[in-house]
Short mmCIF file of C-alpha atoms in Angstrom, two decimals:
data_model
loop_
_atom_site.label_atom_id
_atom_site.label_comp_id
_atom_site.label_asym_id
_atom_site.label_seq_id
_atom_site.Cartn_x
_atom_site.Cartn_y
_atom_site.Cartn_z
CA MET A 1 91.55 9.35 133.25
CA GLU A 2 93.85 8.18 136.02
CA THR A 3 94.30 10.73 138.80
CA ARG A 4 97.08 10.80 141.33
CA ILE A 5 96.69 10.20 145.06
CA VAL A 6 96.91 13.37 147.15
CA THR A 7 99.07 12.32 150.08
CA PRO A 8 98.67 13.61 153.66
CA GLY A 9 99.84 17.14 154.27
CA PRO A 10 98.60 20.65 154.99
CA TYR A 11 95.47 21.90 153.20
CA ARG A 12 94.70 18.52 151.71
CA ALA A 13 91.05 19.45 151.04
CA THR A 14 92.15 22.41 148.90
CA LYS A 15 94.66 20.24 147.04
CA LEU A 16 91.93 17.69 146.32
CA TRP A 17 89.64 20.44 145.01
CA ASN A 18 92.37 21.65 142.64
CA GLU A 19 93.10 18.08 141.56
CA VAL A 20 89.47 17.33 140.64
CA THR A 21 89.05 20.73 138.98
CA LYS A 22 92.18 20.24 136.86
CA TYR A 23 91.17 16.79 135.63
CA PHE A 24 87.57 17.87 135.02
CA ARG A 25 88.68 20.79 132.84
CA ALA A 26 91.25 18.66 131.02
CA GLY A 27 89.14 15.57 130.45
CA MET A 28 85.50 16.66 130.09
CA PRO A 29 84.51 16.09 126.44
CA LEU A 30 83.50 19.28 124.62
CA ARG A 31 81.44 19.33 121.43
CA LYS A 32 78.88 21.29 119.46
CA HIS A 33 75.35 21.59 120.84
CA ARG A 34 72.28 23.13 119.27
CA GLN A 35 69.93 25.14 121.47
CA HIS A 36 67.17 27.60 120.52
CA PHE A 37 68.03 27.31 116.81
CA LYS A 38 71.65 28.24 117.50
CA THR A 39 74.77 26.10 117.51
CA TYR A 40 77.35 26.46 120.29
CA GLY A 41 80.81 24.95 120.21
CA ASN A 42 83.09 23.69 123.00
CA CYS A 43 80.32 23.18 125.56
CA PHE A 44 78.47 20.40 127.38
CA THR A 45 75.13 19.74 129.05
CA ALA A 46 74.70 19.48 132.80
CA SER A 47 73.75 15.79 132.47
CA GLU A 48 76.87 15.07 130.42
CA ALA A 49 78.98 16.77 133.06
CA VAL A 50 77.34 14.75 135.84
CA ASP A 51 77.93 11.51 133.93
CA TRP A 52 81.61 12.22 133.28
CA LEU A 53 82.40 13.68 136.71
CA HIS A 54 80.58 10.82 138.48
CA HIS A 55 82.71 8.29 136.62
CA LEU A 56 85.86 10.26 137.47
CA LEU A 57 85.08 10.40 141.21
CA ARG A 58 84.05 6.75 141.51
CA HIS A 59 87.33 5.62 139.94
CA ASN A 60 89.45 8.08 141.87
CA SER A 61 91.30 6.56 144.84
CA ASN A 62 90.84 9.78 146.79
CA PHE A 63 87.04 9.35 146.84
CA GLY A 64 85.97 5.80 145.94
CA ALA A 65 82.99 3.92 144.57
CA ASP A 66 80.52 5.15 147.21
CA VAL A 67 80.14 8.56 145.53
CA THR A 68 76.53 8.93 144.40
CA ARG A 69 75.14 10.77 141.40
CA GLN A 70 73.40 13.22 143.71
CA GLN A 71 76.69 14.05 145.43
CA THR A 72 78.28 14.56 142.02
CA LEU A 73 75.48 16.97 141.13
CA GLN A 74 76.12 18.87 144.37
CA LEU A 75 79.81 19.15 143.47
CA LEU A 76 78.93 20.41 139.99
CA ARG A 77 76.83 23.12 141.64
CA LYS A 78 79.89 24.07 143.68
CA PHE A 79 81.80 24.28 140.39
CA LEU A 80 79.27 26.77 139.06
CA LYS A 81 79.38 28.81 142.26
CA ASN A 82 83.21 28.97 142.19
CA HIS A 83 83.44 29.75 138.45
CA VAL A 84 84.92 26.42 137.46
CA ILE A 85 82.12 26.40 134.85
CA GLU A 86 79.70 29.03 133.55
CA ASP A 87 76.59 29.07 131.39
CA LEU A 88 76.63 30.18 127.78
CA LYS A 89 75.99 33.79 128.77
CA GLY A 90 78.98 33.79 131.13
CA ARG A 91 76.86 33.68 134.29
CA TRP A 92 78.13 32.00 137.46
CA GLY A 93 78.15 32.54 141.24
CA THR A 94 75.01 30.56 142.09
CA GLU A 95 74.23 26.88 142.58
CA GLU A 96 71.24 26.82 140.25
CA LEU A 97 72.19 23.72 138.27
CA ASP A 98 70.11 20.60 137.71
CA ASP A 99 70.64 17.25 136.02
CA ASN A 100 69.27 18.43 132.66
CA HIS A 101 70.29 19.57 129.18
CA ILE A 102 71.18 23.18 129.95
CA LEU A 103 74.49 24.08 128.30
CA TYR A 104 77.64 25.10 130.17
CA ARG A 105 81.25 25.85 129.24
CA PHE A 106 84.62 26.43 130.87
CA PRO A 107 85.80 30.00 131.52
CA SER A 108 89.13 31.07 130.05
CA THR A 109 90.68 31.89 133.42
CA SER A 110 92.05 29.21 135.75
CA PRO A 111 89.70 28.44 138.66
CA LEU A 112 92.32 26.73 140.83
CA LYS A 113 92.36 27.83 144.46
CA SER A 114 95.56 29.16 145.97
CA ILE A 115 97.06 27.17 148.82
CA PRO A 116 98.00 29.39 151.78
CA THR A 117 101.51 29.25 153.11
CA ARG A 118 101.70 28.88 156.83
CA GLN A 119 104.56 28.68 159.22
CA PRO A 120 104.98 25.64 161.49
CA LEU A 121 103.27 25.91 164.85
CA TRP A 122 106.69 25.99 166.42
CA LYS A 123 110.28 25.68 165.28
CA ARG A 124 112.72 22.98 166.26
CA SER A 125 115.42 24.28 168.52
CA SER A 126 118.63 25.17 166.72
CA LEU A 127 120.43 23.52 169.61
CA GLU A 128 119.62 20.11 168.15
CA ASN A 129 121.13 21.12 164.81
CA VAL A 130 124.31 22.30 166.56
CA PHE A 131 124.73 18.89 168.14
CA LYS A 132 124.16 17.04 164.90
CA GLU A 133 126.58 19.19 162.92
CA LYS A 134 129.41 18.89 165.46
CA GLU A 135 128.83 15.26 166.42
CA ASN A 136 131.56 13.90 164.16
CA LEU A 137 133.94 16.67 165.19
CA PHE A 138 133.98 16.10 168.92
CA LYS A 139 132.54 12.57 169.34
CA MET A 140 131.78 13.09 173.01
CA PRO A 141 130.28 9.89 174.45
CA SER A 142 128.31 11.57 177.22
CA PHE A 143 127.22 14.85 175.59
CA SER A 144 123.49 15.58 175.93
CA ARG A 145 120.83 18.08 175.02
CA ARG A 146 119.24 20.48 177.45
CA SER A 147 117.03 18.56 179.88
CA HIS A 148 116.17 15.83 177.36
CA SER A 149 119.42 14.07 178.26
CA ARG A 150 118.35 13.89 181.89
CA ARG A 151 115.50 11.66 180.87
CA GLY A 152 117.44 9.75 178.22
CA SER A 153 120.37 8.94 180.51
CA ARG A 154 118.03 7.17 182.90
CA ASP A 155 116.69 4.81 180.31
CA ASN A 156 119.18 3.28 177.88
CA GLY A 157 117.16 1.12 175.51
CA ARG A 158 113.83 2.95 175.78
CA GLU A 159 114.32 5.11 172.72
CA GLN A 160 110.72 4.96 171.58
CA GLU A 161 109.27 6.27 174.82
CA ASN A 162 111.90 9.01 175.06
CA ASP A 163 111.15 10.07 171.47
CA ALA A 164 107.50 10.38 172.48
CA ILE A 165 108.41 13.08 174.96
CA GLU A 166 110.61 14.81 172.39
CA VAL A 167 107.65 15.38 170.05
CA MET A 168 106.00 17.75 172.50
CA GLU A 169 109.27 19.37 173.62
CA ASP A 170 109.68 21.91 170.82
CA ASP A 171 109.02 25.55 171.80
CA ARG A 172 108.72 24.55 175.44
CA GLU A 173 111.01 24.72 178.38
CA CYS A 174 111.43 21.81 180.75
CA GLU A 175 110.65 22.29 184.38
CA ARG A 176 111.95 20.11 187.20
CA VAL A 177 109.28 18.83 189.55
CA GLY A 178 110.50 17.76 192.95
CA PRO A 179 110.42 14.20 194.27
CA LYS A 180 106.89 12.87 194.26
CA GLU A 181 104.83 9.96 193.10
CA LEU A 182 103.44 10.13 189.60
CA GLY A 183 100.03 11.75 189.76
CA LYS A 184 97.09 11.51 187.40
CA LYS A 185 98.18 14.56 185.40
CA ASP A 186 101.69 13.16 185.02
CA MET A 187 100.36 9.87 183.67
CA GLU A 188 98.02 11.68 181.28
CA VAL A 189 100.99 13.55 179.81
CA ILE A 190 102.82 10.25 179.29
CA TRP A 191 99.79 8.73 177.53
CA GLY A 192 99.52 11.78 175.29
CA ASN A 193 103.20 11.94 174.35
CA ILE A 194 103.47 8.26 173.49
CA THR A 195 100.29 8.43 171.40
CA LEU A 196 101.59 11.36 169.35
CA ILE A 197 104.97 9.81 168.60
CA HIS A 198 103.27 6.63 167.37
CA LEU A 199 100.89 8.69 165.23
CA GLN A 200 103.75 10.64 163.67
CA LYS A 201 105.55 7.42 162.77
CA ILE A 202 102.41 5.84 161.28
CA LEU A 203 101.71 8.90 159.13
CA ALA A 204 105.41 9.00 158.11
CA LEU A 205 105.48 12.77 158.57
CA PRO A 206 108.57 14.68 159.69
CA SER A 207 106.31 16.62 162.04
CA LEU A 208 102.64 16.77 163.03
CA ASP A 209 102.70 20.57 162.87
CA ASP A 210 100.78 20.77 159.59
CA VAL A 211 97.93 18.45 160.59
CA LEU A 212 97.60 18.81 164.34
CA ASN A 213 97.98 21.63 166.86
CA PRO A 214 99.33 20.22 170.15
CA SER A 215 97.31 22.80 172.07
CA GLN A 216 94.18 20.95 170.89
CA ILE A 217 95.30 17.72 172.52
CA ASN A 218 93.80 16.80 175.87
CA PRO A 219 95.93 13.94 177.26
CA GLY A 220 93.19 13.21 179.77
CA HIS A 221 90.86 12.20 176.92
CA ILE A 222 93.43 9.72 175.61
CA MET A 223 93.98 8.13 179.00
CA TYR A 224 90.23 7.98 179.73
CA ASN A 225 89.39 6.44 176.34
CA MET A 226 92.06 3.80 176.91
CA THR A 227 91.19 2.86 180.47
CA HIS A 228 87.38 3.29 180.81
CA THR A 229 85.93 0.72 178.45
CA SER A 230 83.31 -2.00 178.66
CA LYS A 231 83.99 -5.64 177.84
CA HIS A 232 82.98 -4.82 174.26
CA GLY A 233 85.52 -1.98 174.05
CA VAL A 234 82.95 0.84 174.18
CA VAL A 235 83.79 3.84 176.36
CA PHE A 236 81.54 4.21 179.39
CA LEU A 237 80.94 7.65 180.88
CA GLN A 238 81.02 8.47 184.56
CA ASP A 239 78.94 11.59 183.95
CA LYS A 240 75.71 10.24 182.48
CA THR A 241 74.56 13.71 181.43
CA ASP A 242 77.07 13.50 178.56
CA ASP A 243 75.69 10.18 177.36
CA LEU A 244 73.09 9.54 174.69
CA PRO A 245 69.53 10.04 175.94
CA HIS A 246 67.80 6.84 176.97
CA TRP A 247 65.23 7.07 174.18
CA VAL A 248 67.99 7.39 171.55
CA LEU A 249 69.84 4.38 172.97
CA SER A 250 66.64 2.36 172.92
CA ALA A 251 65.90 3.35 169.34
CA MET A 252 69.46 2.49 168.23
CA LYS A 253 69.30 -0.87 169.96
CA CYS A 254 66.00 -1.59 168.26
CA LEU A 255 67.41 -0.86 164.79
CA ALA A 256 70.70 -2.68 165.42
CA ASN A 257 68.87 -5.88 166.42
CA TRP A 258 65.88 -5.64 164.10
CA PRO A 259 63.51 -7.47 164.17
CA ARG A 260 64.69 -9.07 167.41
CA ASN A 261 64.92 -7.44 170.83
CA ASN A 262 62.46 -4.61 170.32
CA ASP A 263 62.62 -3.00 173.77
CA LEU A 264 60.53 0.06 172.91
CA SER A 265 57.59 -1.74 174.57
CA GLN A 266 55.24 -0.39 171.91
CA PRO A 267 53.37 -2.20 169.14
CA THR A 268 54.88 -1.93 165.69
CA TYR A 269 53.06 -0.74 162.58
CA PRO A 270 53.84 -0.41 158.88
CA GLY A 271 56.64 2.11 158.57
CA PHE A 272 57.53 1.82 162.27
CA GLU A 273 61.22 1.14 161.53
CA ARG A 274 61.37 4.26 159.32
CA ASP A 275 60.06 6.43 162.14
CA VAL A 276 62.57 4.94 164.58
CA PHE A 277 65.40 5.55 162.12
CA ARG A 278 64.26 9.13 161.57
CA THR A 279 64.31 9.67 165.33
CA VAL A 280 67.93 8.53 165.59
CA ALA A 281 68.97 10.49 162.51
CA ASP A 282 67.38 13.70 163.79
CA TYR A 283 69.27 13.45 167.06
CA PHE A 284 72.71 13.03 165.44
CA LEU A 285 72.08 15.62 162.73
CA ASN A 286 71.21 18.22 165.37
CA LEU A 287 74.38 17.80 167.42
CA PRO A 288 76.23 21.12 167.84
CA GLU A 289 79.37 19.79 166.10
CA PRO A 290 80.40 16.62 164.23
CA LEU A 291 81.52 13.62 166.25
CA LEU A 292 85.11 13.99 165.03
CA THR A 293 84.97 17.67 166.13
CA TYR A 294 85.84 20.74 164.09
CA GLU A 295 89.35 21.06 165.50
CA PHE A 296 90.40 17.60 164.26
CA TYR A 297 88.97 18.09 160.77
CA GLU A 298 92.37 18.66 159.12
CA LEU A 299 93.78 15.58 160.84
CA PHE A 300 91.05 13.20 159.67
CA VAL A 301 91.06 14.63 156.14
CA ASN A 302 94.74 13.75 155.95
CA ILE A 303 94.01 10.23 157.16
CA LEU A 304 91.76 9.87 154.11
CA GLY A 305 94.92 9.92 152.00
CA LEU A 306 95.83 6.54 153.50
CA LEU A 307 92.59 4.82 152.46
CA GLN A 308 94.24 2.89 149.63
CA PRO A 309 94.17 -0.91 149.19
CA HIS A 310 97.89 -1.29 149.90
CA LEU A 311 97.69 1.08 152.90
CA GLU A 312 94.56 -0.28 154.56
CA ARG A 313 96.37 -1.51 157.68
CA VAL A 314 98.21 1.80 158.00
CA ALA A 315 94.92 3.69 157.74
CA ILE A 316 93.35 1.53 160.44
CA ASP A 317 96.30 2.09 162.79
CA ALA A 318 96.23 5.85 162.17
CA LEU A 319 92.48 6.09 162.74
CA GLN A 320 92.84 4.05 165.93
CA LEU A 321 95.11 6.68 167.42
CA CYS A 322 93.21 9.68 166.05
CA CYS A 323 89.93 8.47 167.52
CA LEU A 324 91.62 8.27 170.94
CA LEU A 325 92.04 12.06 170.81
CA LEU A 326 88.28 12.60 170.82
CA PRO A 327 86.40 13.67 173.95
CA PRO A 328 85.03 10.49 175.59
CA PRO A 329 81.34 11.40 174.88
CA ASN A 330 82.16 11.84 171.18
CA ARG A 331 84.07 8.57 171.03
CA ARG A 332 81.23 6.69 172.71
CA LYS A 333 78.63 8.14 170.33
CA LEU A 334 80.82 7.33 167.34
CA GLN A 335 81.29 3.75 168.54
CA LEU A 336 77.58 3.15 169.07
CA LEU A 337 76.63 4.83 165.79
CA MET A 338 79.10 2.78 163.74
CA ARG A 339 77.95 -0.44 165.39
CA MET A 340 74.32 0.38 164.59
CA ILE A 341 74.70 1.42 160.94
CA SER A 342 77.09 -1.47 160.23
CA ARG A 343 74.59 -4.00 161.55
CA MET A 344 71.71 -2.35 159.72
CA SER A 345 73.53 -2.34 156.38
CA GLN A 346 74.30 -6.07 156.75
CA ASN A 347 70.85 -7.08 158.00
CA VAL A 348 68.95 -8.85 155.21
CA ASP A 349 65.76 -8.68 157.32
CA MET A 350 65.86 -4.88 157.59
CA PRO A 351 62.93 -3.42 155.61
CA ARG A 352 63.78 -0.82 152.97
CA LEU A 353 64.03 2.53 154.71
CA HIS A 354 64.05 4.62 151.53
CA ASP A 355 62.25 3.98 148.28
CA ALA A 356 65.14 4.94 146.00
CA THR A 357 68.25 4.25 148.12
CA GLY A 358 69.69 1.04 149.55
CA THR A 359 70.33 0.69 153.29
CA ARG A 360 74.10 1.06 153.11
CA SER A 361 73.99 4.13 150.89
CA LEU A 362 71.29 5.63 153.08
CA MET A 363 73.41 5.14 156.21
CA ILE A 364 76.40 6.83 154.60
CA GLN A 365 74.44 9.73 153.14
CA THR A 366 72.49 10.34 156.34
CA PHE A 367 75.31 10.31 158.89
CA SER A 368 78.39 11.45 156.95
CA ARG A 369 78.08 15.16 157.80
CA CYS A 370 77.42 14.48 161.48
CA VAL A 371 80.69 12.49 161.60
CA LEU A 372 83.07 14.74 159.62
CA CYS A 373 82.50 18.36 158.72
CA CYS A 374 84.49 21.60 158.67
CA ALA A 375 83.46 24.62 160.76
CA GLU A 376 83.68 26.71 157.59
CA GLU A 377 82.00 25.13 154.58
CA VAL A 378 84.47 23.28 152.37
CA ASP A 379 83.49 22.36 148.84
CA LEU A 380 84.46 18.69 149.16
CA ASP A 381 83.13 18.12 152.68
CA GLU A 382 80.38 15.75 151.64
CA LEU A 383 82.59 13.59 149.43
CA LEU A 384 85.36 13.39 152.02
CA ALA A 385 82.94 12.54 154.83
CA THR A 386 81.27 9.87 152.70
CA ARG A 387 84.58 8.13 152.07
CA LEU A 388 85.55 8.17 155.74
CA VAL A 389 82.19 6.91 157.02
CA SER A 390 82.18 4.13 154.44
CA PHE A 391 85.60 2.97 155.67
CA LEU A 392 84.58 3.25 159.33
CA MET A 393 81.50 1.12 158.70
CA ASP A 394 83.64 -1.68 157.29
CA HIS A 395 86.45 -1.47 159.87
CA HIS A 396 84.87 0.00 163.00
CA GLN A 397 85.71 -3.04 165.13
CA ASP A 398 89.44 -2.56 164.48
CA VAL A 399 89.48 1.24 164.37
CA LEU A 400 87.50 1.81 167.57
CA GLN A 401 89.18 -0.77 169.75
CA VAL A 402 91.93 0.04 172.25
CA PRO A 403 95.37 -0.57 170.65
CA CYS A 404 97.11 -3.02 172.97
CA TYR A 405 100.63 -2.05 171.89
CA LEU A 406 100.01 1.57 172.89
CA GLN A 407 98.55 0.56 176.23
CA THR A 408 101.58 -1.62 176.93
CA ALA A 409 104.05 1.11 175.94
CA ALA A 410 102.40 3.70 178.21
CA GLN A 411 102.12 1.35 181.18
CA ASP A 412 105.72 0.19 180.81
CA HIS A 413 106.96 3.78 180.72
CA ILE A 414 104.93 4.73 183.79
CA GLN A 415 106.28 1.71 185.70
CA TYR A 416 109.81 2.56 184.66
CA LEU A 417 109.50 6.13 185.97
CA GLN A 418 108.02 4.88 189.20
CA ARG A 419 110.90 2.42 189.66
CA ALA A 420 113.41 5.14 188.85
CA HIS A 421 111.81 7.35 191.48
CA MET A 422 112.05 4.61 194.10
CA ASN A 423 115.72 3.98 193.31
CA ASP A 424 116.64 7.67 193.15
CA PRO A 425 114.02 9.68 195.08
CA ALA A 426 116.12 12.86 194.86
CA SER A 427 116.09 12.85 191.09
CA GLY A 428 112.53 14.04 190.62
CA PHE A 429 110.80 14.16 187.24
CA TYR A 430 110.97 16.58 184.36
CA PHE A 431 107.87 17.89 182.65
CA CYS A 432 107.28 20.57 180.05
CA LYS A 433 105.39 23.83 180.16
CA GLN A 434 104.51 25.95 177.15
CA ILE A 435 106.24 29.29 176.60
CA SER A 436 105.73 32.15 174.18
CA ALA A 437 107.50 32.34 170.84
CA GLN A 438 109.47 35.40 171.98
CA GLU A 439 110.70 33.61 175.09
CA PHE A 440 111.59 30.59 172.98
CA GLU A 441 113.77 32.68 170.65
CA LYS A 442 115.50 34.20 173.66
CA GLN A 443 116.06 30.85 175.33
CA LYS A 444 117.29 29.35 172.06
CA VAL A 445 120.34 31.62 172.00
CA VAL A 446 121.06 31.33 175.72
CA ALA A 447 120.57 27.57 175.79
CA SER A 448 122.75 27.03 172.73
CA GLN A 449 125.65 28.95 174.26
CA ALA A 450 125.22 27.15 177.57
CA ALA A 451 125.24 23.79 175.83
CA ILE A 452 128.39 24.63 173.87
CA MET A 453 130.06 25.76 177.10
CA GLU A 454 129.05 22.44 178.61
CA LEU A 455 130.65 20.70 175.66
CA LEU A 456 133.90 22.60 176.23
CA GLU A 457 133.90 21.64 179.91
CA ASN A 458 133.35 18.01 178.98
CA ILE A 459 136.45 18.12 176.79
CA VAL A 460 138.48 19.82 179.53
CA LYS A 461 137.45 17.34 182.23
CA ASP A 462 137.58 14.17 180.15
CA LYS A 463 140.26 12.05 181.83
CA ASN A 464 140.11 9.40 179.13
CA LEU A 465 141.66 11.73 176.56
CA SER A 466 145.42 11.92 176.22
CA THR A 467 147.07 15.32 176.36
CA LYS A 468 147.67 15.24 172.62
CA GLU A 469 144.03 14.35 171.84
CA LYS A 470 142.72 16.95 174.26
CA LYS A 471 144.88 19.69 172.72
CA LYS A 472 143.70 18.68 169.27
CA LYS A 473 140.02 18.86 170.25
CA LEU A 474 140.51 22.20 172.03
CA LYS A 475 142.20 23.57 168.93
CA GLN A 476 139.22 22.46 166.83
CA PHE A 477 136.82 23.99 169.35
CA GLN A 478 138.74 27.28 169.34
CA LYS A 479 138.48 27.41 165.58
CA GLU A 480 134.71 26.81 165.60
CA TYR A 481 133.77 28.95 168.63
CA PRO A 482 136.55 31.50 169.26
CA GLU A 483 134.45 33.79 171.48
CA ILE A 484 133.30 30.99 173.78
CA TYR A 485 136.83 29.58 173.92
CA LYS A 486 138.23 33.01 174.81
CA SER A 487 135.72 33.39 177.65
CA ARG A 488 136.95 30.10 179.13
CA PHE A 489 140.67 30.68 178.46
CA PRO A 490 141.15 34.46 178.35
CA THR A 491 144.97 34.25 178.58
CA THR A 492 147.68 31.85 177.57
CA GLU A 493 148.42 31.35 181.28
CA SER A 494 144.94 29.94 181.91
CA GLU A 495 145.32 27.60 178.93
CA ALA A 496 148.78 26.50 179.99
CA LYS A 497 147.59 25.85 183.53
CA LEU A 498 145.28 23.17 182.20
CA PHE A 499 148.24 21.10 180.95
CA GLY A 500 150.79 22.18 183.56
CA ASP A 501 152.93 23.83 180.86
CA LYS A 502 154.66 27.17 180.75
CA PRO A 503 152.92 29.96 178.92
CA THR A 504 153.52 29.73 175.24
CA ILE A 505 154.87 33.12 174.21
CA LYS A 506 155.88 33.40 170.65
CA GLN A 507 159.44 34.78 170.36
CA PRO A 508 160.07 37.44 167.76
CA MET A 509 161.73 36.04 164.72
CA LEU A 510 165.46 36.95 164.42
CA VAL A 511 166.49 38.48 161.18
CA LEU A 512 169.89 37.11 160.31
CA LYS A 513 172.01 38.69 157.66
CA ARG A 514 173.21 36.26 155.08
CA PRO A 515 177.01 36.17 154.92
CA LYS A 516 178.50 37.50 151.78
CA PHE A 517 180.83 35.22 149.94
CA ARG A 518 183.25 36.48 147.45
CA SER A 519 183.39 34.80 144.19
CA LEU A 520 186.14 32.21 143.93
CA ARG A 521 186.91 33.50 140.52
CA HIS A 522 188.46 36.66 141.98
#
């Protein structure tokens, strides 16, 4: 049965759960089974369910061919726990299900999970909507938005970099910083803003609100990950206490180059490579949080929606930027881990590390949960992590390299600001600081009125408009914003003064009596 692709968006893991549940209930074959001298209709065995569900997951673009039978069995246990299925006596709520001939059935009630509704992390200022709605009405060539125009007017032709700053501008007020050279913090903000606008365009989302909280972003991590790399593109850490322990690095190097370059300086023995692998695995599995961090879980789960054959390049570009958001120690560990397991899975000389599982499958099963995992257990965690790790293994060289186009865009923007500062040292720079939602609502009203007043003044002072055109625009403005117009021109004298005319006072209409004409017949 062909299933649809769940595209990126909020609560994608829950949507995937509902999608699999719906197709499992609709497509799982039901028939009569005999057990303990009794016949039961519309049921199935656990083994039959594993067979059918395994086939469904392997041929589903949301999960892929790397799904194992054991993972399918784990998912079926989740189904029993969440009352997607029940045994013949109506029992559920546990995960006591094995790959055997015990009979199960579907409950009559729908097991689909509800998707929470959540508000955006911030709202776009209504000021922008005012400008868009009235753009055709006034057609002012030099009208601008609050504070954003001050940046945009300095850089005609750098729309992409200016848009990068706009992404982080919502629900924030802009603060003018006096004349100074760009400092480290300033440059970090630029790196962060440009990265987020590129990510939003790659994901083709109207906003990143549903997949990423800007408060989680540390621009310093992005700048560090882009500028502190070795010749092989791996992040190097200035604080060595955050790095992998020396014995873990040595063990990883041994496995990555097996059987060459064994720098453990100890004699090998049968099963030596298994012990070394277990040492590395134990270290990563005991990390306090996954390498992609709990806070970026929703973001990376949404990237999984792009892992389709026709979207492979898009997925690589999106993962490139997302991995730049990681703390440098996490990015370094992820880079070294992917390099090691990729080499091991391709090494024909690597002895078998597990009696029943191939090297590639073992790498994916072992390290998937230490790469991607939710802070609160999610039913599809293991399947989602497996798919992501499998893709990273195959494309880690592209995903974990520094994107040159982003580096160029950030450096060009920094140089432009520095040149602008040298040419106009009194101009200063404008940066953003976060404000509360209550303050934002208050500022929204005040700023909108101030901007509309500014628009009115632009019409009044525009010397390129003829008197006729100016009167026409003022009449349109008065119709749209009578209160604001009245505050600027409280009397007809003040309005007439603008054009050098006499006050226009409407004269009372004269009531003229119609003359009576006598009929010519008389």
